[in-house]
Structures are given as C-alpha cells and as structure tokens.
C-alpha cells in the first residue's frame, strides 16, 4: 500500500471517528437534557397537584367560592394538557379526568354546603334562648302557675349550655357516646317543653293597635302563646337540623377524602413516571458511556494498527535503505534491496536505489574492463620495450 493512500485513509478514518464522537456527545447531551426537562416537568406537576390544586379545592370546600372552583378546573385542565406530552401517562391522565368529573359533581355539591356548617344550629339555639327569656319575662308576675312557668324555663335555660357543648363535641366528631348524650339532653328538653305545653296560659294579653279602616275592633293577643309555640317548634326542628348538619359534614368529609385519595393516586402515578424517566435517562447514559468506550477502543485499535503498519511498511524499509547507504559509503559494498511492494513509494525508492546500484556495478565493471585493457596494453608495451632493450644490448655487444 502506498504511504500517501494510507495517510489519506487514516485521515478519513480519524475524521469519521471524530464526527461519530461529536455526534454521540451531541445526541447524548440532547437526550440527557430532554430527560432532565421531563423530570422537571413531572416534578412541577406533582407540586401543582399536591400544593396548588389541593389548596384551591380545599378552600372551595371550606368557603364555597365558585371562582375557586373555576380556578381548580383550570388547574386540572392544565395538568391534563401537560400530561398529553407523556405517552406513557395514560393512567395519570385518566385519574385527572376522573378528578375533573368529581369536581364538577361531588365537590361542587359539597362546596355549596360550605361556610359555617353549624350556623343553622347556632341560630336555632340563640332563638331558643331568646324565646325562653321571653317566657321568663312573661312568667315574672304574681299569678297562679307563674312559679311553675319560671321553674320550667329556668331548667330549660340551664340545660341549653349543656346542649350547645354536646352539639359542638358531636360536630367535632368525638364519638358515638357524645351523640347518645346529645339525644338524651334533647329528650330532657322535649320533656320539659311537653310539660310547658300542658300548662294553661297565664292570661296576660296585649292589645293590638287599632286600624282606623278595620270594621271591627281587633282581639287582644295572649303574650305567652307565641314564645311557647316557638320553643316547641324550635325543639321539634332541632334534631332534623342536627342530622342535616351531620350529613353535610359527612359529605364534605367524603369529598375531602376523595380529593386526598385522587391526589395521592396522581402523585403515585407521577412518581412512577419519574422513575420510568429516570430509568430511561440512566439507560441513555449507559448507552452513551458504552458508545464512548467503543469509540475510545476503536481509536486505540487504530493507533496500534497504524503503528504496526508504519513500523512494518515504512520504518523497517527506511532502516533497510539507511543501512544500504551506510554500507555503500563506508565499505563501498553494493547491496540491493528486496522490493516486496513495487507500487508503493518506498518500493519505488527501493527500485530506484537498486537501479542506482546496478548502474554503479556496471560502471565498476566497465572501469574494470577498461583497466584490464589498459593493463594488457601496458604489459604489451613493457614487453616491446624489453624486447627493444634486449635487441639493443645484443647489437651493442656485436659491434664491440
């Protein structure tokens, strides 16, 4: 393989690994950020449900303000719309829809009964006390049976604070024993009222105003008849109002319990969603970590293979070329190089070097041949000179 081709391929491979690494970092960061955003959104939904929505509906159940009901409906609608972005939140969306139906029916009805739940009972107790005081003033006269009137009214006025105390304990939900004591106290008051009803009136009349257009004179009114009738009517209505108040409180308690259960269900389902998203986020993180480890391993493998390739195909051949030049310079030894990859740059250099060695060898051989010819000519010339010298000496000797 050519060194230039190897350099090009290695550069392209490094660029591809760099792009893959950058893409992995980008995609991993995007998925992790999306996971954090989803988790933050679910946590916000939990806070909205457990704090804002709970406070709004609880305030509506306490106050009966319809604007609070509208606010709660808007909050639930916002939660339902926010959950649509989570495909796996079907159960939570169904729970929110159920809570919306409860809000439109059960909670709305319970909120209409809000306010001071004991106001009717307190008003009845106050009215009963006023009518008994009116009877006390009515009996404050020296007439037959007036003492009995005063005694019965005093006993009823004395029993009224105990009735109020028992009623407060019953409404506060202190147990069935309070209800039994309350029923007993009402029975005692009804017994006194029944005896009061059997007593004849004291004959104290009040003259009505004369209407100048009336055809006849109006009859006088017995002063004690109206307060006694009101006392009997109040004691007759009081148990019904007490039961209605208890039922209203039970309805509100049930609505509050349903609200708590619904919000607890939503919170549990949102917790499950948070856990699912956290698991998905950890899975994404692990996948990103494995991808990065794989890319690092690929870079290390590429670096190792590149080192081995360069050592085997480049450095080794350069060492051979260096040694061949060193032998040529130092010893004059003309040694050719083995060419295994003639198409590569180093193979071409080795081929050129071998060509240079061949040329030097031919030049050396040519010079050797020329030297041989010159040496033979010189030897022939020496022989001729020797022959001439010898012939000269022979001639000289003959002449002498």
Steps between C-alpha positions, in 0.01 A plus 500: 500500500619844416589725789292783350198271473551383857527861618181590314307203637624555854405868483153413371458238770608746770255757364220241504581399857511866604161563335351191664640606835364854464161366386490260795578783741234722341227236490583382849489855633167562328345183640632569848368857487163372377493254788577776749228720350246216519594433860474869589159517329373198695634642825319827424178306436542329837541833674201645315283205603615473861515871578311730265216268398453360851490847654257629238250213535533497881433874508194449279367227730549734796373823344275400209648771276418404139804690371716250687314217327572663162867536594515133599344399167760707315780342702374149423465588131858629498618177662311289243653700213848469652460121534419467128870550426575177687372199300550267797284715732162357393411384852588840648290678233207268577531581872504873423186458287329311784595780737353752254169309501503490880571871506201575276261285705602383848730784595266763356212364710718482812622855446145633487460378858814675614534795729404479867346153513364561851348837426143366480541316830655803666218717374244250630671487840513881517134524400407237759683695772323822395156337507569344842602841634179642356309230690696586815394863469145382423493295825655776710163585652303403807248260357410135544739259316749783446745325734474181296560696180810657651628164625460329164656792312794511744562127456489534123736798505736305724491200264567712192878554560543126550317446170732744324809334646383154397410625155851645452656172606275300267577723203871475581460122466593392852312171490161333524482552877468875441207433268328290765547778758374755250186294429443463873532875554253566216260250649518680834433835333207352306363356825515842664348657188218245505423588860521868408249437223249344744505804726215745443593851401517766771245727336727791425376672188638771280265734322568533127510833327165611363480532125280799415382323187411173682131417524531359849723529800800254499518230766772520764796256467621267775862600565628153591349311208752605231824431693367165628405400144844604373674300773304188406565557129874556549538185709306305238721626213830481685562121453436530126739792468752308706474199269524722191812666639653160574418377149652813349815450702515136392461607137778754536715244677440250220584764240819587687591130526429453128716803423784364713470156342490642147801721557685210666426286195623774266813546712568124496456482123722806451760336725488194275545724196797669666652159572442388140660815361787467745552139390488609135746781575739257670464260205583784261797592716623139499456477123695823455772370731522173306513690171779722628689197629457334160625810320799526733575132440472559124745793526743289701472213250550740210804648671647152558434383144641826362815456710545140386437590137742789505758292685468211256459684172669834555750501785642154424557585134651835590742317732589264215560795267711675766711190559547452125626860464725457804656185349542682172673798661707317756594171330417575141288185504230510237205307649154515342175527697213251491193656336177346635261781408629659181194728464554673833713807545759310703493221240565754228786648707642150552465432124679825421772413752540156347523666157771729636688200639470320167630809321791529741574132458498537122722805527738308725501209259562734206784670684640159588488394137664828393765455765553146370547625147733777616695252709531258207614784273752612756628147541532470121682832490730386783569181313580696182724736699676204653536344159644822359737530795609145457547544125696818562730326745550218253592746225740681729670179595543401135658827404742484786 
